[in-house]
């Protein structure tokens, strides 16, 4: 468990040592490279990791629940708890991802006082990184389930594979001047995607879990897309009437949350 928890901080160290160096190698100045790195790590990563607070709490609660069912050899309860845990993770992760994608620039502008150039770079990175929120939520939840099932080594191996994919992809993509810092965001999303898919494949094969794809993934996604569209247009409308980013962002978020809950219940 400890080794698994250490992998992502280690990849963060890899980011710190490789991103700026790669940007300098392809011709960026020290100031431009530093600005892009800070936009990614300080302005985007901190926000992207906020939904993880909820899914980490969910994963921690799943460990004893699955472990108790495994000790009692109650396969039905393992399936029920696992399916509900994944469903709740998607209920949280998908709308967070869509919301951060739809309101990337307003949210960053609300939380940070930065110039227009850095805001443009950070908001583009946010849209790319937002996709990874879904898979990060999935990885954390599946990690809790697998730990409870007595397979603590599986998430470690899969996250390590994802970390290798991240570093290789980052170094490859960032050397393209047309991609540059976006390569770091794409590679992080790929890391979570690989780890999440591998965890899901193992869990389904090991526990014979059958997920209701429509209820677990499709319905939250449809509700979140409706929410995202409404939040985006609400922001534009409110900002036209009240030229305040804070008011428009808050209003758009309230509209989005209310509409998502209504759509989900429906």
Short mmCIF file of C-alpha atoms in Angstrom, two decimals:
data_model
loop_
_atom_site.label_atom_id
_atom_site.label_comp_id
_atom_site.label_asym_id
_atom_site.label_seq_id
_atom_site.Cartn_x
_atom_site.Cartn_y
_atom_site.Cartn_z
CA UNK A 1 0.00 0.00 0.00
CA UNK A 2 2.82 2.40 0.91
CA UNK A 3 4.75 1.60 -2.26
CA UNK A 4 1.63 2.19 -4.34
CA UNK A 5 1.03 5.55 -2.65
CA UNK A 6 4.63 6.60 -3.41
CA UNK A 7 4.47 6.05 -7.18
CA UNK A 8 2.60 9.23 -8.09
CA UNK A 9 4.84 11.51 -5.95
CA UNK A 10 7.80 9.88 -7.70
CA UNK A 11 6.29 10.68 -11.11
CA UNK A 12 5.79 14.24 -9.81
CA UNK A 13 9.53 14.38 -9.20
CA UNK A 14 10.01 13.15 -12.76
CA UNK A 15 7.79 16.02 -13.96
CA UNK A 16 9.87 18.53 -12.03
CA UNK A 17 13.14 17.27 -13.50
CA UNK A 18 12.02 16.58 -17.08
CA UNK A 19 9.40 19.17 -18.11
CA UNK A 20 11.50 22.34 -17.89
CA UNK A 21 14.57 20.61 -19.29
CA UNK A 22 12.61 19.34 -22.30
CA UNK A 23 11.06 22.76 -22.95
CA UNK A 24 14.51 24.35 -22.83
CA UNK A 25 15.84 21.70 -25.23
CA UNK A 26 13.21 22.52 -27.88
CA UNK A 27 14.02 26.24 -27.78
CA UNK A 28 11.98 27.92 -25.03
CA UNK A 29 13.63 30.55 -22.87
CA UNK A 30 14.07 29.98 -19.14
CA UNK A 31 11.20 32.39 -18.38
CA UNK A 32 8.81 30.82 -20.92
CA UNK A 33 9.63 27.28 -19.75
CA UNK A 34 9.15 28.23 -16.09
CA UNK A 35 5.84 29.95 -16.82
CA UNK A 36 4.48 26.85 -18.57
CA UNK A 37 5.68 24.54 -15.82
CA UNK A 38 4.10 26.71 -13.10
CA UNK A 39 0.86 26.93 -15.09
CA UNK A 40 0.68 23.13 -15.16
CA UNK A 41 1.83 22.24 -11.66
CA UNK A 42 0.48 25.20 -9.65
CA UNK A 43 -2.59 26.38 -11.56
CA UNK A 44 -3.91 23.15 -13.09
CA UNK A 45 -2.71 20.13 -11.10
CA UNK A 46 -3.88 21.58 -7.77
CA UNK A 47 -7.42 22.03 -9.13
CA UNK A 48 -7.48 18.69 -10.96
CA UNK A 49 -6.56 16.88 -7.73
CA UNK A 50 -9.38 18.46 -5.71
CA UNK A 51 -12.07 15.90 -6.72
CA UNK A 52 -9.63 13.18 -5.63
CA UNK A 53 -10.26 14.16 -1.99
CA UNK A 54 -13.76 12.67 -2.29
CA UNK A 55 -12.75 9.53 -4.18
CA UNK A 56 -9.85 8.85 -1.78
CA UNK A 57 -12.36 8.92 1.09
CA UNK A 58 -14.59 6.55 -0.88
CA UNK A 59 -11.68 4.18 -1.56
CA UNK A 60 -10.74 4.13 2.14
CA UNK A 61 -14.29 3.15 3.08
CA UNK A 62 -14.35 0.35 0.49
CA UNK A 63 -11.28 -1.47 1.89
CA UNK A 64 -12.89 -2.76 5.14
CA UNK A 65 -16.24 -3.41 3.44
CA UNK A 66 -14.72 -5.60 0.72
CA UNK A 67 -12.28 -7.21 3.16
CA UNK A 68 -15.09 -8.23 5.53
CA UNK A 69 -17.07 -9.76 2.67
CA UNK A 70 -13.98 -11.62 1.43
CA UNK A 71 -13.31 -13.02 4.93
CA UNK A 72 -16.93 -14.24 5.08
CA UNK A 73 -16.58 -15.67 1.54
CA UNK A 74 -19.61 -13.58 0.56
CA UNK A 75 -19.10 -13.10 -3.17
CA UNK A 76 -22.48 -11.42 -3.64
CA UNK A 77 -21.60 -8.65 -1.16
CA UNK A 78 -18.20 -8.15 -2.82
CA UNK A 79 -19.99 -7.63 -6.14
CA UNK A 80 -22.60 -5.31 -4.61
CA UNK A 81 -20.08 -3.15 -2.72
CA UNK A 82 -17.65 -3.01 -5.66
CA UNK A 83 -20.35 -2.06 -8.17
CA UNK A 84 -21.75 0.62 -5.85
CA UNK A 85 -18.27 2.01 -5.16
CA UNK A 86 -17.48 2.33 -8.87
CA UNK A 87 -20.89 3.88 -9.53
CA UNK A 88 -20.40 6.51 -6.81
CA UNK A 89 -16.87 7.24 -8.12
CA UNK A 90 -18.30 7.91 -11.58
CA UNK A 91 -21.13 9.97 -10.08
CA UNK A 92 -18.41 12.21 -8.59
CA UNK A 93 -15.62 12.00 -11.16
CA UNK A 94 -17.50 12.45 -14.44
CA UNK A 95 -19.28 15.74 -13.57
CA UNK A 96 -16.08 17.12 -12.01
CA UNK A 97 -14.23 16.37 -15.25
CA UNK A 98 -16.93 17.87 -17.48
CA UNK A 99 -17.33 20.92 -15.24
CA UNK A 100 -13.60 21.67 -15.18
CA UNK A 101 -13.47 21.24 -18.96
CA UNK A 102 -16.44 23.55 -19.58
CA UNK A 103 -15.34 26.26 -17.11
CA UNK A 104 -11.56 25.88 -17.32
CA UNK A 105 -10.64 29.55 -17.86
CA UNK A 106 -13.27 31.04 -15.48
CA UNK A 107 -12.29 28.68 -12.63
CA UNK A 108 -8.56 29.36 -12.99
CA UNK A 109 -9.19 33.10 -13.29
CA UNK A 110 -11.34 32.95 -10.14
CA UNK A 111 -8.72 31.14 -8.06
CA UNK A 112 -5.51 32.72 -9.35
CA UNK A 113 -4.44 36.23 -10.28
CA UNK A 114 -2.40 35.58 -13.45
CA UNK A 115 -1.79 37.37 -16.75
CA UNK A 116 -3.73 36.61 -19.95
CA UNK A 117 -0.96 34.53 -21.58
CA UNK A 118 -0.56 32.20 -18.61
CA UNK A 119 -4.35 31.99 -18.22
CA UNK A 120 -4.69 30.86 -21.85
CA UNK A 121 -1.99 28.20 -21.41
CA UNK A 122 -3.40 27.00 -18.06
CA UNK A 123 -6.98 26.79 -19.35
CA UNK A 124 -5.86 24.70 -22.36
CA UNK A 125 -3.94 22.40 -20.01
CA UNK A 126 -7.00 22.19 -17.76
CA UNK A 127 -9.19 20.97 -20.62
CA UNK A 128 -6.70 18.21 -21.41
CA UNK A 129 -6.16 17.26 -17.78
CA UNK A 130 -9.89 17.26 -16.95
CA UNK A 131 -10.36 14.02 -18.88
CA UNK A 132 -7.91 12.38 -16.49
CA UNK A 133 -10.15 13.16 -13.50
CA UNK A 134 -12.53 10.38 -14.59
CA UNK A 135 -9.76 7.79 -14.72
CA UNK A 136 -8.08 9.07 -11.54
CA UNK A 137 -11.40 8.60 -9.72
CA UNK A 138 -11.63 5.09 -11.17
CA UNK A 139 -8.03 4.22 -10.22
CA UNK A 140 -8.46 5.32 -6.61
CA UNK A 141 -11.74 3.43 -6.19
CA UNK A 142 -10.48 0.24 -7.83
CA UNK A 143 -7.35 0.43 -5.69
CA UNK A 144 -9.50 0.39 -2.55
CA UNK A 145 -11.54 -2.56 -3.83
CA UNK A 146 -8.46 -4.57 -4.83
CA UNK A 147 -6.75 -3.86 -1.51
CA UNK A 148 -9.85 -5.08 0.31
CA UNK A 149 -9.86 -8.18 -1.90
CA UNK A 150 -6.32 -9.00 -0.75
CA UNK A 151 -4.67 -8.01 -4.05
CA UNK A 152 -2.61 -5.05 -2.83
CA UNK A 153 0.16 -5.69 -5.37
CA UNK A 154 -2.09 -5.37 -8.45
CA UNK A 155 -2.77 -1.58 -8.26
CA UNK A 156 0.95 -1.00 -7.58
CA UNK A 157 2.00 -2.90 -10.70
CA UNK A 158 -0.65 -1.25 -12.87
CA UNK A 159 0.14 2.25 -11.61
CA UNK A 160 3.84 1.58 -12.21
CA UNK A 161 3.02 0.58 -15.81
CA UNK A 162 0.97 3.78 -16.13
CA UNK A 163 3.91 5.78 -14.73
CA UNK A 164 6.27 4.31 -17.33
CA UNK A 165 3.76 5.15 -20.09
CA UNK A 166 3.52 8.68 -18.70
CA UNK A 167 7.28 9.35 -18.76
CA UNK A 168 7.82 7.81 -22.22
CA UNK A 169 4.81 9.60 -23.73
CA UNK A 170 5.74 12.92 -22.09
CA UNK A 171 9.29 12.87 -23.43
CA UNK A 172 8.02 11.89 -26.89
CA UNK A 173 5.18 14.41 -27.19
CA UNK A 174 6.88 17.39 -25.56
CA UNK A 175 9.69 17.32 -28.10
CA UNK A 176 7.13 18.28 -30.74
CA UNK A 177 7.07 22.13 -30.73
CA UNK A 178 3.38 22.07 -31.71
CA UNK A 179 2.49 20.09 -28.56
CA UNK A 180 5.17 21.19 -26.02
CA UNK A 181 3.69 21.50 -22.48
CA UNK A 182 0.43 19.83 -23.56
CA UNK A 183 2.46 16.62 -23.82
CA UNK A 184 2.83 16.58 -20.03
CA UNK A 185 -0.94 16.89 -19.51
CA UNK A 186 -1.70 14.25 -22.15
CA UNK A 187 0.81 11.83 -20.64
CA UNK A 188 -0.66 12.20 -17.13
CA UNK A 189 -4.15 11.48 -18.48
CA UNK A 190 -2.73 8.45 -20.31
CA UNK A 191 -1.11 7.24 -17.08
CA UNK A 192 -4.43 7.22 -15.20
CA UNK A 193 -6.22 5.70 -18.21
CA UNK A 194 -3.79 2.79 -18.47
CA UNK A 195 -3.82 2.12 -14.72
CA UNK A 196 -7.62 2.37 -14.51
CA UNK A 197 -8.27 0.06 -17.46
CA UNK A 198 -5.78 -2.55 -16.18
CA UNK A 199 -7.29 -2.41 -12.67
CA UNK A 200 -10.80 -2.83 -14.09
CA UNK A 201 -9.79 -5.77 -16.28
CA UNK A 202 -8.15 -7.55 -13.34
CA UNK A 203 -11.06 -6.88 -10.97
CA UNK A 204 -13.65 -8.16 -13.46
CA UNK A 205 -11.63 -11.31 -14.15
CA UNK A 206 -10.73 -11.99 -10.51
CA UNK A 207 -14.14 -11.39 -8.91
CA UNK A 208 -16.33 -12.13 -11.99
CA UNK A 209 -17.89 -8.71 -11.40
CA UNK A 210 -20.63 -7.68 -13.83
CA UNK A 211 -21.11 -3.93 -14.14
CA UNK A 212 -24.21 -2.22 -15.45
CA UNK A 213 -22.45 -0.02 -18.02
CA UNK A 214 -25.56 2.05 -18.72
CA UNK A 215 -26.18 3.01 -15.08
CA UNK A 216 -22.51 3.21 -14.04
CA UNK A 217 -21.00 5.14 -16.94
CA UNK A 218 -23.45 6.21 -19.66
CA UNK A 219 -26.15 7.88 -17.56
CA UNK A 220 -23.73 9.96 -15.43
CA UNK A 221 -21.89 10.95 -18.61
CA UNK A 222 -25.08 12.10 -20.38
CA UNK A 223 -26.21 14.02 -17.28
CA UNK A 224 -22.74 15.60 -16.96
CA UNK A 225 -22.66 16.64 -20.63
CA UNK A 226 -26.04 18.36 -20.24
CA UNK A 227 -24.71 20.01 -17.08
CA UNK A 228 -21.49 21.11 -18.80
CA UNK A 229 -23.34 22.69 -21.73
CA UNK A 230 -25.72 24.50 -19.39
CA UNK A 231 -22.86 25.75 -17.18
CA UNK A 232 -20.89 27.03 -20.18
CA UNK A 233 -23.83 28.97 -21.66
CA UNK A 234 -24.94 30.17 -18.22
CA UNK A 235 -21.50 31.64 -17.63
CA UNK A 236 -21.60 33.49 -20.96
CA UNK A 237 -25.12 34.80 -20.29
CA UNK A 238 -24.46 35.91 -16.71
CA UNK A 239 -21.10 37.48 -17.63
CA UNK A 240 -22.83 39.49 -20.38
CA UNK A 241 -25.30 40.93 -17.86
CA UNK A 242 -22.91 41.19 -14.89
CA UNK A 243 -19.27 41.70 -15.99
CA UNK A 244 -17.84 39.86 -12.97
CA UNK A 245 -15.99 36.58 -13.43
CA UNK A 246 -16.63 35.57 -9.81
CA UNK A 247 -20.39 36.12 -10.05
CA UNK A 248 -20.66 34.47 -13.47
CA UNK A 249 -18.58 31.46 -12.41
CA UNK A 250 -20.52 30.96 -9.17
CA UNK A 251 -23.81 31.27 -11.05
CA UNK A 252 -22.73 28.80 -13.71
CA UNK A 253 -21.60 26.28 -11.09
CA UNK A 254 -24.92 26.54 -9.23
CA UNK A 255 -26.86 26.03 -12.46
CA UNK A 256 -24.64 23.08 -13.38
CA UNK A 257 -24.90 21.35 -10.00
CA UNK A 258 -28.68 21.74 -9.85
CA UNK A 259 -29.16 20.48 -13.41
CA UNK A 260 -26.80 17.53 -12.87
CA UNK A 261 -28.70 16.38 -9.77
CA UNK A 262 -32.04 16.75 -11.58
CA UNK A 263 -30.79 14.82 -14.63
CA UNK A 264 -29.23 12.10 -12.44
CA UNK A 265 -32.42 11.60 -10.41
CA UNK A 266 -34.47 11.54 -13.61
#
